[in-house]
Coordinates of N, CA and C in Angstrom, one line a residue:
Chain A
M31 N 73.8 128.0 71.4 CA 74.3 128.5 72.9 C 74.6 127.8 74.1
S32 N 73.9 126.1 73.8 CA 74.1 125.8 74.9 C 75.8 125.2 74.9
N33 N 75.9 124.7 73.8 CA 77.2 124.1 73.4 C 78.1 124.8 73.5
T34 N 78.1 126.6 73.3 CA 79.4 127.5 74.3 C 78.9 127.6 75.6
T35 N 77.6 127.1 76.7 CA 77.7 127.0 77.6 C 78.9 125.3 78.3
D36 N 78.7 124.5 77.5 CA 79.1 123.5 77.5 C 80.3 123.4 77.4
A37 N 81.2 124.4 76.6 CA 82.5 124.3 75.9 C 83.4 125.8 77.0
I38 N 82.4 125.8 78.3 CA 83.3 127.2 79.4 C 83.0 126.4 80.3
G39 N 81.9 125.0 80.1 CA 81.9 125.1 81.9 C 83.1 123.8 81.7
A40 N 83.2 123.5 80.5 CA 84.5 122.5 80.6 C 86.2 123.1 80.6
L41 N 85.7 124.4 80.0 CA 87.4 124.8 80.3 C 87.3 125.4 81.8
N42 N 86.0 126.2 82.6 CA 86.3 125.8 83.6 C 86.5 125.1 85.0
G43 N 86.2 123.5 84.1 CA 86.5 122.3 85.1 C 88.1 121.6 84.6
A44 N 89.0 122.0 84.0 CA 90.3 122.5 83.9 C 91.0 123.3 84.1
L45 N 90.3 124.2 84.5 CA 90.8 125.6 85.0 C 90.8 125.8 86.4
Q46 N 89.7 125.0 87.0 CA 89.6 125.5 88.1 C 90.6 123.7 89.0
V47 N 90.6 122.7 88.1 CA 91.7 121.2 88.8 C 93.1 122.0 88.0
A48 N 93.3 122.8 87.0 CA 94.8 123.3 87.4 C 95.1 124.7 88.5
I49 N 94.2 124.9 89.1 CA 94.5 126.4 89.6 C 95.7 124.7 91.2
Q50 N 94.7 124.0 91.7 CA 94.9 123.4 92.5 C 96.0 122.7 92.7
M51 N 96.2 122.5 91.3 CA 97.9 122.0 90.8 C 98.8 122.7 90.9
L52 N 98.6 123.9 90.5 CA 99.2 125.5 90.5 C 99.8 125.1 91.8
I53 N 98.7 125.2 93.0 CA 98.9 126.1 93.9 C 99.5 124.8 94.8
R54 N 99.8 123.8 94.6 CA 100.5 122.9 95.3 C 102.1 123.1 94.9
A55 N 101.9 123.0 93.0 CA 103.2 123.4 92.8 C 104.0 123.9 93.2
Q56 N 103.4 125.3 93.3 CA 103.9 126.0 93.6 C 105.3 126.3 95.6
E57 N 103.9 125.5 95.6 CA 104.4 125.1 97.8 C 105.7 124.2 97.4
V58 N 105.2 123.3 96.7 CA 106.4 122.4 97.1 C 108.1 123.2 96.3
S59 N 107.3 123.8 95.4 CA 108.5 124.7 94.6 C 109.3 125.4 95.2
A60 N 108.7 126.4 96.3 CA 109.4 126.8 97.4 C 110.4 126.2 98.8
M61 N 109.4 124.7 98.7 CA 110.2 124.0 99.3 C 111.8 123.5 99.5
I62 N 111.6 123.5 98.0 CA 113.0 122.5 97.2 C 114.0 124.3 96.7
Q63 N 113.5 124.9 96.4 CA 114.1 126.5 96.7 C 115.4 126.4 98.0
A64 N 113.9 126.3 99.2 CA 114.5 127.1 100.4 C 115.7 125.5 100.7
A65 N 115.5 124.5 100.0 CA 116.2 123.6 100.5 C 117.6 123.4 100.3
Q66 N 117.4 123.7 98.8 CA 118.5 124.7 97.8 C 119.2 125.6 98.4
A67 N 118.7 126.8 98.5 CA 119.7 127.6 99.5 C 120.6 127.2 100.7
E68 N 119.6 126.0 101.1 CA 121.3 125.0 102.2 C 121.7 124.7 101.4
G69 N 121.6 124.2 100.1 CA 122.9 123.6 99.8 C 122.6 121.9 100.0
R70 N 120.8 121.4 99.9 CA 121.1 120.2 100.2 C 119.7 119.7 99.0
D71 N 118.7 118.5 99.8 CA 117.7 117.8 99.4 C 116.6 117.8 99.9
L72 N 115.8 117.5 99.3 CA 114.6 117.3 100.2 C 115.0 116.1 101.7
T73 N 114.3 116.6 102.9 CA 114.4 115.3 103.5 C 112.9 114.7 103.9
D74 N 113.2 113.4 104.3 CA 112.3 112.6 104.9 C 111.4 113.5 105.5
E75 N 111.5 114.0 106.4 CA 111.0 114.9 107.3 C 109.8 115.7 106.5
E76 N 110.5 116.1 105.3 CA 109.6 117.8 104.6 C 108.9 116.4 103.8
L77 N 109.6 115.7 103.4 CA 108.3 114.1 102.4 C 107.0 114.3 103.7
L78 N 106.9 113.7 104.7 CA 106.0 113.8 105.4 C 105.2 114.5 106.1
E79 N 105.7 115.6 106.0 CA 105.0 117.1 106.4 C 104.3 117.0 104.7
L80 N 104.5 116.5 103.8 CA 103.9 117.1 102.4 C 102.3 115.6 102.5
A81 N 102.8 115.0 103.4 CA 101.8 113.8 103.1 C 101.4 113.9 104.5
G82 N 101.1 114.8 105.4 CA 100.5 115.4 106.3 C 99.7 115.8 106.0
K83 N 99.6 116.6 104.7 CA 99.3 117.9 103.8 C 97.9 117.4 102.9
D84 N 98.5 116.1 102.8 CA 97.1 115.2 101.8 C 96.9 114.5 103.1
D85 N 96.8 114.2 103.9 CA 95.7 113.3 105.0 C 94.9 114.2 105.2
A86 N 95.2 115.4 105.1 CA 93.8 116.3 106.1 C 93.3 117.0 105.0
A87 N 94.2 116.9 103.4 CA 93.0 116.7 101.9 C 91.8 116.0 102.0
R88 N 92.3 114.2 102.2 CA 92.0 113.3 101.6 C 90.5 113.1 103.1
K89 N 91.0 113.6 104.3 CA 89.7 113.9 105.3 C 88.6 114.9 105.0
A90 N 89.2 116.1 104.5 CA 88.0 117.1 104.0 C 87.3 116.1 103.1
L91 N 87.6 115.6 101.6 CA 87.6 114.6 100.7 C 85.7 113.9 101.6
A92 N 86.9 113.1 102.3 CA 86.0 111.9 103.1 C 84.8 112.4 103.5
D93 N 84.5 113.8 104.4 CA 83.6 114.4 105.1 C 83.1 115.2 104.0
V94 N 83.1 115.8 102.8 CA 82.3 116.1 102.1 C 81.2 115.2 101.3
L95 N 81.9 113.9 101.1 CA 81.3 112.9 100.9 C 80.6 112.0 102.2
A96 N 80.8 111.9 102.8 CA 80.2 111.7 103.7 C 78.9 112.4 104.6
A97 N 78.8 114.0 103.8 CA 77.6 114.8 104.2 C 77.3 115.3 103.3
S98 N 77.3 114.6 101.8 CA 76.7 114.6 100.3 C 75.1 113.5 100.6
P99 N 74.7 114.0 100.2 CA 73.5 112.5 99.6 C 73.3 112.0 98.6
A100 N 73.4 110.7 98.2 CA 73.1 110.2 97.8 C 72.4 110.5 95.9
A101 N 73.2 110.1 95.0 CA 72.1 110.5 93.5 C 71.0 110.3 94.0
Chain B
M97 N 52.6 135.1 82.4 CA 54.1 134.5 82.6 C 54.6 134.0 80.9
V98 N 53.5 132.9 80.3 CA 53.1 132.7 78.9 C 54.0 134.0 78.3
L99 N 53.1 134.7 78.1 CA 53.2 135.9 77.5 C 54.5 136.5 77.4
R100 N 55.0 136.6 78.5 CA 56.7 138.0 79.0 C 57.5 136.5 78.5
A101 N 57.3 134.9 78.3 CA 58.1 134.5 77.7 C 58.4 134.1 76.0
N102 N 57.0 134.5 75.8 CA 56.8 134.7 73.8 C 57.8 135.8 73.6
N103 N 57.4 137.1 74.5 CA 57.6 138.3 73.3 C 58.6 138.4 73.3
P104 N 59.2 138.8 71.8 CA 60.5 138.7 71.3 C 61.4 139.9 71.8
H105 N 61.3 140.7 72.5 CA 61.6 141.6 72.9 C 62.2 141.1 74.4
H106 N 61.9 140.7 75.2 CA 62.4 139.9 76.6 C 63.4 138.7 75.8
Q107 N 63.0 137.8 74.8 CA 63.9 136.8 74.7 C 64.9 137.3 74.1
E108 N 65.3 138.1 73.1 CA 66.6 138.9 73.0 C 67.4 139.8 74.0
E109 N 66.8 140.1 75.1 CA 67.1 140.3 76.0 C 68.0 139.2 76.8
R110 N 66.9 138.4 77.1 CA 67.5 137.1 77.7 C 68.6 136.4 77.0
M111 N 68.9 136.2 75.2 CA 69.5 135.8 74.9 C 71.3 137.0 75.3
M112 N 70.8 138.0 75.6 CA 71.9 138.8 75.6 C 72.7 138.7 76.8
T113 N 71.8 138.7 77.4 CA 72.5 138.1 78.8 C 73.5 136.9 79.2
R114 N 72.8 135.9 78.2 CA 73.2 134.7 78.6 C 75.2 134.9 77.5
L115 N 74.7 135.8 76.3 CA 75.9 136.1 76.1 C 76.5 137.2 76.7
Y116 N 76.2 137.6 77.3 CA 77.5 138.8 78.3 C 78.0 137.8 79.3
H117 N 77.4 136.6 80.0 CA 77.6 136.1 81.1 C 78.5 134.9 80.4
A118 N 78.0 134.3 79.0 CA 79.2 133.4 78.5 C 81.0 134.6 77.9
L119 N 80.1 135.6 77.8 CA 81.9 135.8 77.1 C 82.7 137.3 78.5
T120 N 82.0 136.9 79.5 CA 82.4 137.3 80.7 C 83.2 136.1 81.6
A121 N 82.9 134.9 81.1 CA 83.1 134.0 81.8 C 84.8 133.6 81.0
A122 N 84.5 133.7 79.7 CA 85.6 132.9 78.6 C 86.3 134.2 78.7
A123 N 86.3 135.3 79.5 CA 87.3 136.2 79.6 C 88.3 136.4 80.6
I124 N 87.2 135.4 81.9 CA 88.2 135.6 83.3 C 89.1 134.6 83.1
W125 N 88.4 133.2 82.1 CA 89.4 132.0 81.7 C 90.7 132.4 81.5
L126 N 90.7 133.2 80.4 CA 91.5 132.8 79.5 C 92.6 133.7 80.3
S127 N 92.1 135.2 81.3 CA 93.0 136.0 82.0 C 93.5 135.2 83.2
M128 N 92.8 133.8 83.9 CA 93.2 132.5 84.5 C 94.2 131.9 84.1
A129 N 94.1 131.8 82.9 CA 95.0 130.8 82.2 C 95.8 131.4 82.0
A130 N 96.4 132.4 81.7 CA 97.1 132.9 81.3 C 98.2 133.3 82.8
L131 N 98.0 133.4 84.2 CA 98.3 133.6 84.7 C 99.2 132.5 85.6
I132 N 98.3 131.2 84.8 CA 98.4 130.3 85.6 C 100.1 129.6 84.9
A133 N 100.1 130.1 83.3 CA 101.0 129.9 82.6 C 102.2 130.5 83.0
G134 N 102.2 131.5 83.4 CA 103.1 131.9 84.2 C 103.5 132.0 85.1
C135 N 102.4 131.1 86.0 CA 102.9 131.1 87.4 C 104.0 129.7 87.4
A136 N 103.1 128.7 86.3 CA 103.7 127.3 86.3 C 105.6 127.6 85.9
A137 N 105.6 128.5 84.5 CA 107.3 128.7 84.5 C 108.2 128.8 85.4
G138 N 107.6 129.6 86.8 CA 107.9 129.9 87.4 C 108.9 128.7 88.4
T139 N 107.3 127.4 88.7 CA 108.3 126.5 89.9 C 109.9 125.5 89.1
V140 N 110.3 125.4 90.2 CA 111.6 124.8 90.1 C 111.5 123.8 89.1
K141 N 112.3 123.3 88.7 CA 111.9 121.8 88.0 C 113.0 120.3 89.1
P142 N 111.6 119.5 89.4 CA 112.6 118.6 90.2 C 113.8 117.9 89.3
E143 N 115.1 117.5 90.3 CA 116.3 117.4 89.6 C 116.8 115.7 90.7
T144 N 116.1 115.6 91.8 CA 116.3 114.3 92.5 C 114.7 113.5 93.3
L145 N 115.1 112.3 93.4 CA 113.6 110.9 93.5 C 113.0 112.2 94.5
N146 N 113.8 112.3 95.2 CA 112.9 113.4 96.6 C 111.7 114.3 96.5
Q147 N 112.4 115.0 95.4 CA 111.9 116.6 94.7 C 110.8 116.1 93.8
R148 N 110.8 114.5 93.0 CA 110.0 114.5 91.8 C 109.3 113.5 93.1
L149 N 109.3 113.3 93.9 CA 108.4 113.0 95.4 C 107.2 114.0 95.5
A150 N 108.3 115.1 96.1 CA 107.3 115.6 96.9 C 106.2 116.9 95.7
Y151 N 106.7 116.9 94.4 CA 105.6 117.5 93.4 C 104.3 116.2 93.1
A152 N 105.0 115.0 93.9 CA 103.7 113.7 93.1 C 103.1 113.7 94.8
Y153 N 103.3 114.3 96.1 CA 102.4 114.1 97.5 C 101.5 115.6 96.5
G154 N 102.3 116.8 96.1 CA 101.2 117.9 95.8 C 100.1 117.4 95.2
A155 N 101.1 117.1 93.8 CA 99.7 116.4 92.7 C 98.3 116.0 93.6
H156 N 98.8 114.8 94.1 CA 97.9 113.8 95.4 C 97.1 115.1 95.6
T157 N 97.2 115.7 96.7 CA 96.8 116.7 97.3 C 95.8 117.6 96.3
A158 N 95.8 118.2 95.4 CA 94.7 118.7 94.5 C 94.5 118.1 93.9
V159 N 94.2 116.8 94.0 CA 93.7 115.8 93.0 C 92.2 115.7 93.9
L160 N 92.5 115.0 95.3 CA 91.9 115.0 96.5 C 91.0 116.9 96.6
E161 N 91.5 118.1 96.8 CA 91.3 119.0 96.9 C 89.9 119.3 95.8
S162 N 90.4 118.9 93.9 CA 89.4 119.3 93.4 C 88.2 118.6 93.8
A163 N 88.6 117.3 93.8 CA 87.5 116.2 93.9 C 86.5 116.7 95.5
A164 N 87.3 117.5 96.2 CA 86.0 118.2 97.3 C 85.6 119.1 96.8
L165 N 86.0 120.0 96.4 CA 85.5 121.1 96.0 C 84.4 121.0 94.4
Q166 N 84.7 120.1 94.0 CA 83.4 119.6 92.8 C 82.5 119.3 93.5
V167 N 82.5 118.4 94.2 CA 81.7 117.1 95.2 C 80.9 118.3 95.6
K168 N 81.6 119.3 96.3 CA 80.7 120.5 96.7 C 79.6 121.5 96.0
A169 N 80.3 121.6 95.2 CA 79.7 122.5 93.5 C 78.7 121.8 93.4
G170 N 78.2 120.0 92.8 CA 77.1 119.4 92.5 C 77.7 119.0 91.4
T171 N 79.4 119.2 90.8 CA 79.3 119.0 89.3 C 80.0 117.5 89.3
L172 N 80.2 117.0 90.5 CA 80.6 115.4 90.7 C 80.0 115.1 91.2
S173 N 79.3 113.8 91.1 CA 78.6 112.2 91.7 C 79.4 112.7 93.2
K174 N 78.6 111.8 94.3 CA 79.5 111.4 94.9 C 79.6 110.2 94.9
A175 N 79.3 109.5 94.6 CA 79.5 107.8 93.3 C 80.6 108.0 92.8
D176 N 80.9 109.6 92.2 CA 82.2 109.3 91.3 C 83.4 109.9 92.7
G177 N 82.9 111.0 92.9 CA 83.8 111.0 94.4 C 84.5 110.3 95.1
E178 N 83.6 109.3 95.5 CA 83.3 108.0 96.1 C 84.9 107.5 95.6
S179 N 84.6 106.9 94.3 CA 85.2 106.1 93.2 C 87.1 106.7 92.8
I180 N 86.9 108.0 93.0 CA 88.2 109.3 92.9 C 89.3 109.0 94.6
L181 N 88.5 108.6 95.3 CA 89.1 108.8 97.1 C 89.4 107.4 96.9
K182 N 88.7 105.6 96.2 CA 89.6 105.2 96.3 C 90.8 104.6 95.5
I183 N 90.8 105.6 94.2 CA 91.6 105.4 93.5 C 92.9 105.9 93.8
A184 N 92.4 107.3 94.3 CA 94.0 108.3 95.1 C 94.3 108.0 96.3
D185 N 93.1 106.5 97.3 CA 94.1 105.7 98.7 C 95.2 105.1 97.8
E186 N 94.7 104.6 96.7 CA 96.1 103.8 96.1 C 97.0 104.2 95.2
S187 N 96.9 105.2 94.5 CA 97.6 106.0 94.6 C 99.1 106.6 94.9
R188 N 98.1 107.0 96.9 CA 98.9 107.8 97.9 C 99.7 106.3 98.5
T189 N 99.3 105.3 98.4 CA 100.0 103.7 99.1 C 101.7 103.7 98.5
L190 N 101.3 104.0 96.9 CA 102.2 104.1 96.2 C 103.5 104.9 96.4
L191 N 102.7 105.8 96.7 CA 103.4 106.8 97.2 C 104.2 106.6 98.7
D192 N 103.7 106.3 99.5 CA 104.3 105.9 100.4 C 105.2 105.2 100.3
G193 N 104.9 103.5 99.2 CA 105.9 103.0 98.8 C 106.9 103.4 98.2
A194 N 107.0 104.3 97.8 CA 108.3 105.2 96.9 C 109.0 105.1 98.0
R195 N 108.2 106.2 98.6 CA 109.2 107.1 99.6 C 109.9 106.1 100.4
S196 N 109.5 105.0 101.5 CA 110.0 104.1 102.1 C 111.4 103.1 101.3
A197 N 111.0 102.8 100.4 CA 111.6 102.3 99.3 C 113.0 103.0 98.7
Q198 N 112.6 104.1 98.7 CA 114.3 105.5 98.7 C 114.8 105.3 99.9
L199 N 114.1 105.2 100.9 CA 114.7 105.5 102.3 C 115.6 104.5 102.5
A200 N 115.0 103.4 102.3 CA 115.7 102.3 102.1 C 117.2 101.4 101.3
G201 N 117.3 102.6 100.1 CA 118.3 102.6 99.1 C 117.6 102.5 98.3
D202 N 116.7 101.6 98.1 CA 116.5 100.8 96.6 C 115.7 101.7 95.5
T203 N 116.4 102.7 95.4 CA 116.0 103.4 94.0 C 115.2 103.1 93.1
P204 N 115.6 101.9 92.4 CA 114.7 101.5 91.3 C 113.5 100.6 91.7
T205 N 113.2 100.3 92.8 CA 111.7 100.7 93.1 C 111.2 101.4 93.4
A206 N 111.6 102.5 93.8 CA 111.1 103.6 94.0 C 110.7 104.2 93.4
L207 N 111.4 104.7 92.2 CA 111.6 105.2 90.9 C 110.4 104.0 89.8
G208 N 110.3 103.3 89.8 CA 108.6 102.4 89.9 C 107.2 102.7 90.0
R209 N 107.5 102.5 91.4 CA 106.0 103.1 91.9 C 105.6 104.5 92.4
L210 N 107.3 105.7 91.9 CA 106.6 106.9 91.8 C 106.3 107.0 90.0
Q211 N 106.1 105.9 89.7 CA 106.1 106.5 87.8 C 104.2 105.8 88.0
V212 N 104.3 104.3 88.2 CA 102.7 103.6 88.7 C 102.0 105.2 89.0
A213 N 102.1 105.7 90.5 CA 101.3 107.0 91.1 C 101.6 107.6 90.8
S214 N 102.8 108.2 89.5 CA 102.3 109.5 88.3 C 101.7 108.8 87.3
S215 N 101.0 107.9 87.1 CA 100.4 107.9 86.0 C 99.0 107.5 86.3
I216 N 98.6 107.3 87.1 CA 97.3 106.8 88.1 C 97.0 109.0 88.2
L217 N 97.8 109.5 88.7 CA 97.5 110.8 88.8 C 97.2 111.5 88.2
S218 N 97.5 111.0 86.8 CA 97.6 112.0 85.9 C 96.0 112.0 85.0
Q219 N 95.5 109.6 85.3 CA 94.3 109.3 84.6 C 92.9 110.4 85.7
L220 N 93.4 110.3 86.9 CA 93.2 110.8 88.0 C 92.5 112.6 87.4
T221 N 93.5 112.8 87.5 CA 93.6 114.7 87.5 C 92.3 114.8 85.8
I222 N 92.9 113.7 84.8 CA 91.8 113.9 83.2 C 90.5 114.0 83.8
L223 N 89.6 112.6 84.6 CA 88.9 112.4 84.5 C 87.7 113.5 85.3
L224 N 88.9 114.2 86.6 CA 88.4 115.2 87.2 C 87.7 116.3 86.0
Q225 N 88.3 116.5 85.3 CA 88.3 117.7 84.1 C 87.1 117.1 83.1
Q226 N 87.2 115.7 83.0 CA 86.6 116.0 81.8 C 84.8 115.5 83.2
R227 N 84.6 115.0 83.8 CA 83.8 115.2 84.3 C 82.7 116.8 85.1
E228 N 83.5 117.8 85.3 CA 83.0 119.0 85.4 C 82.6 119.1 83.8
G229 N 83.2 118.7 82.8 CA 82.8 119.6 81.4 C 81.3 118.8 81.3
A230 N 81.7 117.4 81.4 CA 80.5 116.5 81.2 C 78.8 117.2 82.0
K231 N 78.6 118.5 82.8 CA 77.6 118.4 83.5 C 76.5 119.5 83.5

């Protein structure tokens, strides 16, 4: 039974990362499609917008780590 | 308490409950995997360097978000989370460098930095998947 539980745990881990990847990929895909509809490539401003969201995610992880007790 | 734990009927009940939870989790996982495969098929394939950079920034954000979720859930240790954050910072520096090189018109340098950053992100993704599975 523990082998089954471990296997499902591993699948859940892979799934959780895949979901986060998919959410971000969908966001970027929509951004590219909007740019293509206007007949242009993504601009540096749009890349900076994504970099800003990345900064926010970095801060969120740093905050979680700061609040987490050491092992 | 001991009597209850040794009761064959109770043990069978616990086994059935575990089996039910395992099957439910597997069913949910399979449904989500099918959903993800369907959604992923609908994403636009990157054709330009800026589009590849955009996907790389998105993947970087997803790695950070996954790490935060796993630390919160207790499936990733604080030490491992800090290591991931440190490596992710190096990857982010490369992405920013690739964007700057592209802005300056140095496409070969931009491509090289993007490739190294993408390689680091792939390794981090595998690490995150294995860490949760190992707990």
